[in-house]
Short mmCIF file of N, CA and C in Angstrom, two decimals:
data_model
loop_
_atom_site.label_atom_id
_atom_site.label_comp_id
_atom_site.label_asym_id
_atom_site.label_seq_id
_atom_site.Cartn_x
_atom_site.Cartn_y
_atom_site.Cartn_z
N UNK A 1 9.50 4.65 33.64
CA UNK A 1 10.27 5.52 34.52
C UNK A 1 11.02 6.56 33.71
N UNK A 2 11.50 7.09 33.99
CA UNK A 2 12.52 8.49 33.64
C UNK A 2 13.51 7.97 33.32
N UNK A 3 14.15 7.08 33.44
CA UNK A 3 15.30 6.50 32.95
C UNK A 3 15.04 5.08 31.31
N UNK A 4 13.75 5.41 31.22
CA UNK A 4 13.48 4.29 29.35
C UNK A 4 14.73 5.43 28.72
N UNK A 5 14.96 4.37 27.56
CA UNK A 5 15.72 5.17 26.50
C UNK A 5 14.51 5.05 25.55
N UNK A 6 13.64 4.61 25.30
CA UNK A 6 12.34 4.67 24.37
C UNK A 6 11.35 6.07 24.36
N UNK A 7 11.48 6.28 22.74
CA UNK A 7 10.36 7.16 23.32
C UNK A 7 9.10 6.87 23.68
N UNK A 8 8.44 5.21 22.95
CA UNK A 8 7.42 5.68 23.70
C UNK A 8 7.36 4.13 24.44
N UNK A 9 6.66 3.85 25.26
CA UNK A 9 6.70 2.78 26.71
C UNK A 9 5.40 2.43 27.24
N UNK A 10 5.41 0.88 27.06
CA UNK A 10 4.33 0.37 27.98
C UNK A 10 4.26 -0.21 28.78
N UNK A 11 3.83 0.69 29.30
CA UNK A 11 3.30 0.99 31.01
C UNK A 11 2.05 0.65 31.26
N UNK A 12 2.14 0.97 33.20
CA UNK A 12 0.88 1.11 33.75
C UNK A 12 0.63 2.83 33.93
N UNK A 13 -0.25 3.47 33.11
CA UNK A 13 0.04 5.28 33.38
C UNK A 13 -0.09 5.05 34.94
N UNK A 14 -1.31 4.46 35.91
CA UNK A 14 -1.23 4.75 36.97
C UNK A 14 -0.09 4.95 38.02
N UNK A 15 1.17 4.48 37.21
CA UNK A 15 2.42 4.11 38.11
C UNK A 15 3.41 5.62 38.00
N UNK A 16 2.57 6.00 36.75
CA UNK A 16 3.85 7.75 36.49
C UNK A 16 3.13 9.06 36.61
N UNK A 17 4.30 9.63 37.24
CA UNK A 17 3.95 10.54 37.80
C UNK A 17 4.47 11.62 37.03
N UNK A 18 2.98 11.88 36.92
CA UNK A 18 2.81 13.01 35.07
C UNK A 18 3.11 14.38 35.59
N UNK A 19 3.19 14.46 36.86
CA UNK A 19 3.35 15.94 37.83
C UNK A 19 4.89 16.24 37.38
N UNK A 20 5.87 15.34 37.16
CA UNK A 20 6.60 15.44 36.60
C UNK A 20 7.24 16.11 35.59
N UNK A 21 8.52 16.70 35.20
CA UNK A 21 8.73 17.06 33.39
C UNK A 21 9.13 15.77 33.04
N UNK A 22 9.17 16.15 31.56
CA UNK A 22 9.49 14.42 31.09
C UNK A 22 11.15 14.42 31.22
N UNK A 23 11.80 13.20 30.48
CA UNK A 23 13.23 12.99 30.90
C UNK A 23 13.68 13.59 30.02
N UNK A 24 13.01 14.25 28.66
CA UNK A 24 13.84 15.08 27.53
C UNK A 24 13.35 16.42 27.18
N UNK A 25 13.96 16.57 26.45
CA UNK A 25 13.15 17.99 25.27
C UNK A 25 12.28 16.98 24.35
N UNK A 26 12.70 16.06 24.10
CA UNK A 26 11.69 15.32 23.43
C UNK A 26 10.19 14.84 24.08
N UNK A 27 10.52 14.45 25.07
CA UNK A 27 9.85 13.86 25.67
C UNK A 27 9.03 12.42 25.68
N UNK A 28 8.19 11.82 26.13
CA UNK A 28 7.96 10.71 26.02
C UNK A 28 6.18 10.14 25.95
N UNK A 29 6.25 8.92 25.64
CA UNK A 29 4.78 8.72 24.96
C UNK A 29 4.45 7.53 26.13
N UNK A 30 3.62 7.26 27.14
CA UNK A 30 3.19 5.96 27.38
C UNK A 30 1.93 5.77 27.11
N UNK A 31 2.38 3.89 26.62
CA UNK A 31 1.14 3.74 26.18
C UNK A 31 0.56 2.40 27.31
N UNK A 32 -1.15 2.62 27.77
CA UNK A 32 -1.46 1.86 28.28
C UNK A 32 -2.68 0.93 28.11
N UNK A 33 -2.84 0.11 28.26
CA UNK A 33 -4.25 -0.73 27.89
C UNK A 33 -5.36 0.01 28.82
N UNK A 34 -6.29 -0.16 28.24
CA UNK A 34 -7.26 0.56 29.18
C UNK A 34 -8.37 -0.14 29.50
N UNK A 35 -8.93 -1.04 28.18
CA UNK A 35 -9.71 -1.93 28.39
C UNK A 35 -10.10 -2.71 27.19
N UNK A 36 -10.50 -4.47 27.53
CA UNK A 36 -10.22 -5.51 26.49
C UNK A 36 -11.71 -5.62 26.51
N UNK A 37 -12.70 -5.99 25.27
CA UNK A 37 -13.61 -6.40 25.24
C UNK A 37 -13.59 -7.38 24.08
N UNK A 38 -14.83 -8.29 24.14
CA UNK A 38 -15.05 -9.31 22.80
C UNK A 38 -15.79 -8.53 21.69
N UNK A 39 -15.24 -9.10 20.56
CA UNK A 39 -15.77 -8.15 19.31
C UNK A 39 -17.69 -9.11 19.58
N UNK A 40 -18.15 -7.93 19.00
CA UNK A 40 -19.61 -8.33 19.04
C UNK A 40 -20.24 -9.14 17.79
N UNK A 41 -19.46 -8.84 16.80
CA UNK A 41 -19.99 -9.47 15.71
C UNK A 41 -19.57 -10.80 15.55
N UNK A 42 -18.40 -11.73 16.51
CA UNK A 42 -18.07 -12.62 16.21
C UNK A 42 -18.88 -13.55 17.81
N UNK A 43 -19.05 -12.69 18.50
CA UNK A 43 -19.55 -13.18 19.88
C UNK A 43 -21.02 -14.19 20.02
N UNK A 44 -21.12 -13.60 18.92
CA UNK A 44 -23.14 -14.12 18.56
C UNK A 44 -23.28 -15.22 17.72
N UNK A 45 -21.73 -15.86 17.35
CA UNK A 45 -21.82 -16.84 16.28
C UNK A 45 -21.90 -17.98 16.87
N UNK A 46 -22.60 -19.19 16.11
CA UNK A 46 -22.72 -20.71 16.97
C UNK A 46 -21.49 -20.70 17.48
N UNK A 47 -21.33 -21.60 18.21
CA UNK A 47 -20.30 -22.42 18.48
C UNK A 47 -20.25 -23.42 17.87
N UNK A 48 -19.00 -24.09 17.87
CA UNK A 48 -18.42 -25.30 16.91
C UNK A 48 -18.95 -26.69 17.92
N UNK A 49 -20.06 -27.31 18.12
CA UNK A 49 -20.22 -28.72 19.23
C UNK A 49 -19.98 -29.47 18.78
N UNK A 50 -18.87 -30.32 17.74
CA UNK A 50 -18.17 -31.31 17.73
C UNK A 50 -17.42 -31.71 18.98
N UNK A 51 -17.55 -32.75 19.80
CA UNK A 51 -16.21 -33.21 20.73
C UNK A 51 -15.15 -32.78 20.28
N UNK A 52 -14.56 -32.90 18.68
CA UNK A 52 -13.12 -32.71 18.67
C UNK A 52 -12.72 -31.75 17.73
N UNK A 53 -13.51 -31.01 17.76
CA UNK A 53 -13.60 -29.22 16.63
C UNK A 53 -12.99 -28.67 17.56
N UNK A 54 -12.16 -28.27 16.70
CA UNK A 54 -10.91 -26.95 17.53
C UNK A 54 -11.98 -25.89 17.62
N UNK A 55 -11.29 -25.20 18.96
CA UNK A 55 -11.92 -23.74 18.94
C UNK A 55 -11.87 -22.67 18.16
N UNK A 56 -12.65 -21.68 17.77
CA UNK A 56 -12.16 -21.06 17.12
C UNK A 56 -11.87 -20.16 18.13
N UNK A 57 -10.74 -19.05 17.47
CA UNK A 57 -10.26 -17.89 18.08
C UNK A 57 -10.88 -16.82 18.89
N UNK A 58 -10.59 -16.74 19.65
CA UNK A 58 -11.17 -15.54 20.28
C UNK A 58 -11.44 -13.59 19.62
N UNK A 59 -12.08 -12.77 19.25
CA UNK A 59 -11.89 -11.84 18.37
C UNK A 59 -11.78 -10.54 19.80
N UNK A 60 -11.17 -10.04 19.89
CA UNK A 60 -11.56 -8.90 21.01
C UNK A 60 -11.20 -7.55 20.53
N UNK A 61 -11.47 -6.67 20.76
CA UNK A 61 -11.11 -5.09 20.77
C UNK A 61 -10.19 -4.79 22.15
N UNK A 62 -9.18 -4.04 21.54
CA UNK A 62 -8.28 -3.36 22.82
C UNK A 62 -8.64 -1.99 22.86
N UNK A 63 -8.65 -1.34 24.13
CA UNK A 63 -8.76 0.33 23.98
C UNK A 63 -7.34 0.59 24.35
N UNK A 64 -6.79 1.25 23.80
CA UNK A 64 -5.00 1.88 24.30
C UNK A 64 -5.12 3.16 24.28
N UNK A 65 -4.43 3.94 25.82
CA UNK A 65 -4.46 5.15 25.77
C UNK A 65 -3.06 5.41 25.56
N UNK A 66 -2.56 6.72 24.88
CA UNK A 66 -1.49 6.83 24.33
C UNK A 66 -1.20 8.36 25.42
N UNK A 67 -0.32 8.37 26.37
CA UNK A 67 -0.55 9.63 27.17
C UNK A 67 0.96 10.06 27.09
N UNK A 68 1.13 11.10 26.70
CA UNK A 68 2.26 12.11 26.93
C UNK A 68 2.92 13.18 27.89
N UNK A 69 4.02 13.08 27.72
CA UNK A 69 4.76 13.60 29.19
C UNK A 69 5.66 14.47 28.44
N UNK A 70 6.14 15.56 28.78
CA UNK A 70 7.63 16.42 28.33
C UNK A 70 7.76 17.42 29.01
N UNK A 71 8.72 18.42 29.05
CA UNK A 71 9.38 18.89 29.70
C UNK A 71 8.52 20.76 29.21
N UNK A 72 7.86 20.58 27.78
CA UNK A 72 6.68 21.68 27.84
C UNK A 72 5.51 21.03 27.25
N UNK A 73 4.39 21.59 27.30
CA UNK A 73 3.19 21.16 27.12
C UNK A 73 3.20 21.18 25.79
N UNK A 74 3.70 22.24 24.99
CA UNK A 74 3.51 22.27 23.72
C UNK A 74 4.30 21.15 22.64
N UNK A 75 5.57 20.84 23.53
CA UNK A 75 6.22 19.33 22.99
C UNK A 75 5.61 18.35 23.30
N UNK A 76 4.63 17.75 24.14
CA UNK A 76 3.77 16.79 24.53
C UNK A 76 2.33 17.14 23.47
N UNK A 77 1.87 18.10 23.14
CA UNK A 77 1.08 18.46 21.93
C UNK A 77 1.80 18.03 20.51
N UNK A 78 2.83 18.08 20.32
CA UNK A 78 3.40 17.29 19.14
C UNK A 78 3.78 16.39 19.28
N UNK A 79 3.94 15.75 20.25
CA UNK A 79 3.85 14.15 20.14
C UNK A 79 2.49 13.75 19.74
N UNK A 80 1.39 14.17 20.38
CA UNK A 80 0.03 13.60 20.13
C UNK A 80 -0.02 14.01 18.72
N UNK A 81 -0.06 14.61 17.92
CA UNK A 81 0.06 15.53 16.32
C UNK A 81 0.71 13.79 15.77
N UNK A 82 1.76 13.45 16.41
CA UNK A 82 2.26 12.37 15.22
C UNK A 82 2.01 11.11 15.30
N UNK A 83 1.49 10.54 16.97
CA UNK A 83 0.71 9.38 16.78
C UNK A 83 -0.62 9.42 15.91
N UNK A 84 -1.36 10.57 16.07
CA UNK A 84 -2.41 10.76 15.49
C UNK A 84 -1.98 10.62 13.38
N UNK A 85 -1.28 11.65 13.55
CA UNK A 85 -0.69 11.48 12.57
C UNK A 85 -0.18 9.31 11.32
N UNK A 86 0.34 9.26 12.31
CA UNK A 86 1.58 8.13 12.55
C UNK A 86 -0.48 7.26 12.30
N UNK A 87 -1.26 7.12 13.18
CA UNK A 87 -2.21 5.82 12.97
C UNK A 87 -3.09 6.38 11.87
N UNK A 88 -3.26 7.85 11.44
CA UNK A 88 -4.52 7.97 10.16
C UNK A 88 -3.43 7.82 9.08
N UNK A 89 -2.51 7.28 8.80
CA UNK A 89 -1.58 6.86 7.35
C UNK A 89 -1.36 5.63 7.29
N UNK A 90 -1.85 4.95 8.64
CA UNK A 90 -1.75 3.58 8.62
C UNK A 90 -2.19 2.86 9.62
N UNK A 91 -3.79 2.79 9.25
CA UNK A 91 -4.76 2.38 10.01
C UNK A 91 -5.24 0.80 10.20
N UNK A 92 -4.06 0.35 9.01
CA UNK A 92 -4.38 -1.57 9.17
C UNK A 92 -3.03 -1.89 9.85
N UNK A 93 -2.72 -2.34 10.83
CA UNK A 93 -1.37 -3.06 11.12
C UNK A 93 -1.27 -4.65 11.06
N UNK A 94 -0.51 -5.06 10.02
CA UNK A 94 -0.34 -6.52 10.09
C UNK A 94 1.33 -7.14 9.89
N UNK A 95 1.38 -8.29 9.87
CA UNK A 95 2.80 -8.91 10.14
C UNK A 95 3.71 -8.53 9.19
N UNK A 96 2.74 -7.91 7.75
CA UNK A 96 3.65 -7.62 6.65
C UNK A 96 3.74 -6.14 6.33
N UNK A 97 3.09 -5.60 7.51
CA UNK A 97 3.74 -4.10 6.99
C UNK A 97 3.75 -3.44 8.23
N UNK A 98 4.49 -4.06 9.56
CA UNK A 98 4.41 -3.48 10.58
C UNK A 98 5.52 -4.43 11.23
N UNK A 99 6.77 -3.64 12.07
CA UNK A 99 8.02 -4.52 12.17
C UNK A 99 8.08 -4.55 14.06
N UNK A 100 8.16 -5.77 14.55
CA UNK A 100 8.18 -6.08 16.06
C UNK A 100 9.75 -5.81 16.35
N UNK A 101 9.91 -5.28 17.29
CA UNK A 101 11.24 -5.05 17.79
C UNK A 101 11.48 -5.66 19.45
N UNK A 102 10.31 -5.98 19.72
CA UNK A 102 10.66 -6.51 20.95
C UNK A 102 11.12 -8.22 20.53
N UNK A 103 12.06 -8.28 21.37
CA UNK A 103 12.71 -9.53 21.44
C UNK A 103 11.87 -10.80 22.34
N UNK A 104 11.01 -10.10 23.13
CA UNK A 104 10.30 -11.47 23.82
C UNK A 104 9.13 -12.12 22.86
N UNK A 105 8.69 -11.42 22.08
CA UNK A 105 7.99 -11.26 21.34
C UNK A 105 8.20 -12.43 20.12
N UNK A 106 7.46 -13.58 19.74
CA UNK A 106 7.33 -14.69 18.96
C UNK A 106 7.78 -13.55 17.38
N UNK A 107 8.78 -13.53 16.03
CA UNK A 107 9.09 -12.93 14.89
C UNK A 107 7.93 -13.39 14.62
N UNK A 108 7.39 -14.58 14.36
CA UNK A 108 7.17 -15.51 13.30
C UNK A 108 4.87 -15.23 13.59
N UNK A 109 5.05 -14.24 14.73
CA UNK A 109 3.48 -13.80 15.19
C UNK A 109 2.72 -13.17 13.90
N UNK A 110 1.74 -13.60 13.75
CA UNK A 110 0.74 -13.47 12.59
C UNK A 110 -0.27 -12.36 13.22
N UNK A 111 -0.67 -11.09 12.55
CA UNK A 111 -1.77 -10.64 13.70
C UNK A 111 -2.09 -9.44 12.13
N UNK A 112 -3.36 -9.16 12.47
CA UNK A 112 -4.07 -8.47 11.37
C UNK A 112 -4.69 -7.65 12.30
N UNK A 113 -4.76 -6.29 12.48
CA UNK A 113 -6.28 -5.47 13.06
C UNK A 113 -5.73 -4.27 12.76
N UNK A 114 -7.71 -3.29 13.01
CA UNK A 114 -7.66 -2.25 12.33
C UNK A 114 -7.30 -1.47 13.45
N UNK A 115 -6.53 -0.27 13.50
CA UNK A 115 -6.39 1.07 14.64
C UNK A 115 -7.42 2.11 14.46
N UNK A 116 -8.69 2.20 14.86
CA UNK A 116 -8.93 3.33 15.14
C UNK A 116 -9.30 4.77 16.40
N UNK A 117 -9.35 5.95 15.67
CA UNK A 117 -9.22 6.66 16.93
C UNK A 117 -10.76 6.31 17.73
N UNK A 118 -10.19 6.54 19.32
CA UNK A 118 -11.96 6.59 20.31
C UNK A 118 -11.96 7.31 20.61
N UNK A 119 -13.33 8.39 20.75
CA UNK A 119 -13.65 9.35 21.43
C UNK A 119 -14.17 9.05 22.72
N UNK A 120 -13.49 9.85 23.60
CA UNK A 120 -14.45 9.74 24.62
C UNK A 120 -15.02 11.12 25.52
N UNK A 121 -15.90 11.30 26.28
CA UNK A 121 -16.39 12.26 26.92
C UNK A 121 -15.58 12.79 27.71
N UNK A 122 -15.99 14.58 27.95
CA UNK A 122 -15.39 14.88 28.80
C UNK A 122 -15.27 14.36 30.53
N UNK A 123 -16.64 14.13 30.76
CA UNK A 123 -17.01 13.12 31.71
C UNK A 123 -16.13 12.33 32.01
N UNK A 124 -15.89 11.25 30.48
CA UNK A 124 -15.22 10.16 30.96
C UNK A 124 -13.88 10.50 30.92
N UNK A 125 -13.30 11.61 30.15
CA UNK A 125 -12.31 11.84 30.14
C UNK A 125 -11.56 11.91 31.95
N UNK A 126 -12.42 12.67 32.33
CA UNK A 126 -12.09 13.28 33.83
C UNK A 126 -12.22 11.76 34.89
N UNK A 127 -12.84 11.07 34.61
CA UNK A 127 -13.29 9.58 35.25
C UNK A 127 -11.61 8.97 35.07
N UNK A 128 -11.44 8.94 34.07
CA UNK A 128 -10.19 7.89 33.69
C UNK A 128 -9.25 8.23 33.86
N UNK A 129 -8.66 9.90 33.94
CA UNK A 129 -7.57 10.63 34.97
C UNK A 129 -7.66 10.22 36.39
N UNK A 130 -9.01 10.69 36.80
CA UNK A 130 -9.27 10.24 38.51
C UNK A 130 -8.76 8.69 38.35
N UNK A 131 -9.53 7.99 37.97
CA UNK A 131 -8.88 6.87 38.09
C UNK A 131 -7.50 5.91 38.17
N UNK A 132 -6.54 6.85 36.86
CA UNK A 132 -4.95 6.52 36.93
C UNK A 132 -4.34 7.46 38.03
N UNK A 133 -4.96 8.38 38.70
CA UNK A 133 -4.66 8.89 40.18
C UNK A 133 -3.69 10.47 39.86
N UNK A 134 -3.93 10.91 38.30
CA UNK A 134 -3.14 11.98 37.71
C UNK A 134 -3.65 13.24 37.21
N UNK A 135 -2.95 14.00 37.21
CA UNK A 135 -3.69 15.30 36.30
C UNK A 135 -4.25 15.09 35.01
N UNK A 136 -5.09 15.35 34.12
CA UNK A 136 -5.03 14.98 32.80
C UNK A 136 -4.05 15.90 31.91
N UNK A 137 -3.63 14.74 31.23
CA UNK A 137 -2.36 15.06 30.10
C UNK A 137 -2.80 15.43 28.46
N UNK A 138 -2.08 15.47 27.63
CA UNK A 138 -2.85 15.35 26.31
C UNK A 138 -2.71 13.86 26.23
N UNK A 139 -3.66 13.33 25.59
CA UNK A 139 -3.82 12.15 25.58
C UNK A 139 -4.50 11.50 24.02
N UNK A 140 -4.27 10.54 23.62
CA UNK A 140 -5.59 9.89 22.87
C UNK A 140 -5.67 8.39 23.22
N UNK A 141 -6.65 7.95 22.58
CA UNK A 141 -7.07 6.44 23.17
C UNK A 141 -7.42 6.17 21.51
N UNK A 142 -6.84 4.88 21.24
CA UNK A 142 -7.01 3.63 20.34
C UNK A 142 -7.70 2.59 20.60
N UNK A 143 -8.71 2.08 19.30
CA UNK A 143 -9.22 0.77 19.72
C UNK A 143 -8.50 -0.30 18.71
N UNK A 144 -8.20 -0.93 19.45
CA UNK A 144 -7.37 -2.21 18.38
C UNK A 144 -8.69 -2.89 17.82
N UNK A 145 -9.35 -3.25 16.77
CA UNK A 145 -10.11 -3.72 16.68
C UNK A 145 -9.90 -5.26 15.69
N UNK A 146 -10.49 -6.30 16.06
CA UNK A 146 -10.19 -8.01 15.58
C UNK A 146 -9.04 -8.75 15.63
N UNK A 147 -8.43 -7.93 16.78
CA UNK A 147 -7.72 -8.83 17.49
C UNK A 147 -7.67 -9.91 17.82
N UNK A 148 -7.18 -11.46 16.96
CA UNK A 148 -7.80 -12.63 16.88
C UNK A 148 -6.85 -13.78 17.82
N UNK A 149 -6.88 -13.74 19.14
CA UNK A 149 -6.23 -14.72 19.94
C UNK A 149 -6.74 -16.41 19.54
N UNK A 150 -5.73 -17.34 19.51
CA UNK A 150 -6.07 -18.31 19.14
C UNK A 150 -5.89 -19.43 20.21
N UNK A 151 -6.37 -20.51 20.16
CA UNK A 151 -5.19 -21.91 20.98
C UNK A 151 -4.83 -22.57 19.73
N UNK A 152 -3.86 -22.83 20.52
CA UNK A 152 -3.29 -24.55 19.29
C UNK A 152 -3.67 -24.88 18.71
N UNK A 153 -4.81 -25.25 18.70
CA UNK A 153 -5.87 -26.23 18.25
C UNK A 153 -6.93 -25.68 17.55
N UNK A 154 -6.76 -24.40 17.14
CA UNK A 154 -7.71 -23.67 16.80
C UNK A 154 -8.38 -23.65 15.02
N UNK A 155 -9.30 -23.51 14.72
CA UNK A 155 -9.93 -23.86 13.74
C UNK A 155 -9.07 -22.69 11.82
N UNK A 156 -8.95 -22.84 11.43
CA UNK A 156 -8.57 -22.14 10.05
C UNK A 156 -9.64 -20.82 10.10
N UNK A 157 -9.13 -19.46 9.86
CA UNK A 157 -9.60 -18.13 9.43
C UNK A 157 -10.69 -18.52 8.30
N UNK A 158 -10.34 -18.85 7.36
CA UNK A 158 -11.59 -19.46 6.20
C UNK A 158 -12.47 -19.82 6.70
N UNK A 159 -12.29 -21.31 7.63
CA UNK A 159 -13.78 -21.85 8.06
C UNK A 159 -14.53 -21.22 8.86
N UNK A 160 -13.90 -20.28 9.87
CA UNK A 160 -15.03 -19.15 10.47
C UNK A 160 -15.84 -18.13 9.52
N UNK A 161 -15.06 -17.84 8.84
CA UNK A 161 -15.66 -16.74 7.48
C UNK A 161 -17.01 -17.74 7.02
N UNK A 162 -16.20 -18.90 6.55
CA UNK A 162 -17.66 -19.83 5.88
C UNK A 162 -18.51 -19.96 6.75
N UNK A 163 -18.37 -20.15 8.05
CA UNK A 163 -19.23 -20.16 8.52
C UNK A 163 -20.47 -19.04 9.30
N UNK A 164 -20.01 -18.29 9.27
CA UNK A 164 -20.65 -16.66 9.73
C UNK A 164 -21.30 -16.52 8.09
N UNK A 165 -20.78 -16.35 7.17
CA UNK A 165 -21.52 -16.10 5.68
C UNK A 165 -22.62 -17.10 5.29
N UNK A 166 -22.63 -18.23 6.34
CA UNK A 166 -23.67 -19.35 5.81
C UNK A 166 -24.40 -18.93 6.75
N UNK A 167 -24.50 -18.15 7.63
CA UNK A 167 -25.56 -17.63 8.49
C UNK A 167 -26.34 -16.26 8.61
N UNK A 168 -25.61 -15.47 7.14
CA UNK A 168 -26.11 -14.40 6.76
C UNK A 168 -27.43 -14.56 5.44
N UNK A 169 -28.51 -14.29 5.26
CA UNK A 169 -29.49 -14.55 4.17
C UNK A 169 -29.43 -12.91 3.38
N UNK A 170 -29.02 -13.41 2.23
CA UNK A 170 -29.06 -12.37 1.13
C UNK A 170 -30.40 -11.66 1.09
N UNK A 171 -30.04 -9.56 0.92
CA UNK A 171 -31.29 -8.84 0.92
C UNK A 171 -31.58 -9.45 -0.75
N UNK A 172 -33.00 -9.69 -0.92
CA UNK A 172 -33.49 -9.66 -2.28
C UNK A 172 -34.68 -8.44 -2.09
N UNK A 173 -34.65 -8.40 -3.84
CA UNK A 173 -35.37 -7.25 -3.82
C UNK A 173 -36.89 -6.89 -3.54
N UNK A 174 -37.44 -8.65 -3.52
CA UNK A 174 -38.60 -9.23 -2.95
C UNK A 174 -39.22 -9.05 -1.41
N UNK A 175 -37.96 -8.85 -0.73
CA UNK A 175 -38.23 -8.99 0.67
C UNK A 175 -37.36 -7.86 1.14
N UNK A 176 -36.55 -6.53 0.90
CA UNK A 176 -35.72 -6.10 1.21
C UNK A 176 -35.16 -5.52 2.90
N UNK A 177 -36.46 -5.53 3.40
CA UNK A 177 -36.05 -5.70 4.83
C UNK A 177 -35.58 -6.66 5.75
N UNK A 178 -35.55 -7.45 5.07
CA UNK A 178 -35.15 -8.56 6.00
C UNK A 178 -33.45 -8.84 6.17
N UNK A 179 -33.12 -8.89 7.24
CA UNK A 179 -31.62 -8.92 6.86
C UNK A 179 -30.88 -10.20 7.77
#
């Protein structure tokens, strides 16, 4: 809403109304999920069929659109300049070099993944405005990528590695197509 003291806020974009100026000269950044998928490279791996083998983690990709609002277009153009900015200087975010400020939020959360930018079509560009029910804004979209959700019970980072690498067969120079 118009009343965050944050600059930037996550939201549902469909809920703001971008027809709007923003609440500052600064103006403001929301950011929204757009869509969760399973990473593919971890999706294709056995499963663990022991009765009492923890699961392993779930790996997924997030898409986040990062959409801007202000009071001129050209201050909503420099906001996008410094997220863009702000994720190509620091494209790995993990627990040790990236600081949580939300309070609901577990301190003690472990999380590793890469940020990169997504392109998408003009097509889809215009699809996914229609869809949040708004004008299009400047915008960009992020994919969180190996995003590793776990349960309780869930198996050690190592033993998935060992086990995906015991299912890869080394190129030799004998056979080099084979992979």
């Amino acid at each position: 809403n118009g009343n965050d003291p944050y600059l930037a806020v996550l939201c549902n974009a469909a809920d703001k109304d971008f027809g709007a100026e923003g609440t500052d000269k600064d103006g403001q950044i929301f950011v929204h999920l757009i869509n969760v998928e399973a990473d593919n490279i971890y999706r294709n791996q056995p499963d663990y069929p022991a009765k009492d083998t923890p699961v392993r983690p779930a790996t997924l990709n997030l898409y986040v659109l990062f959409a801007f609002r202000s009071k001129s277009y050209l201050q909503s153009l420099k906001l996008l300049a410094e997220v863009i900015r702000y994720y190509q200087g620091k494209p790995l975010l993990k627990d040790g070099n990236t600081t949580i400020t939300d309070t609901t939020i577990d301190p003690d959360l472990k999380f590793d993944f890469m940020v990169n930018y997504h392109n998408i079509s003009l097509e889809d560009s215009n699809n996914m405005w229609s869809n949040l029910g708004g004008k299009q804004q400047p915008f960009a979209i992020y994919q969180l990528r190996m995003l590793k959700i776990s349960p309780k019970n869930s198996i050690p980072e190592t033993t998935i590695k060992e086990a995906i690498l015991s299912q890869v067969k080394p190129i030799t120079s004998a056979n080099p197509s084979v992979i």
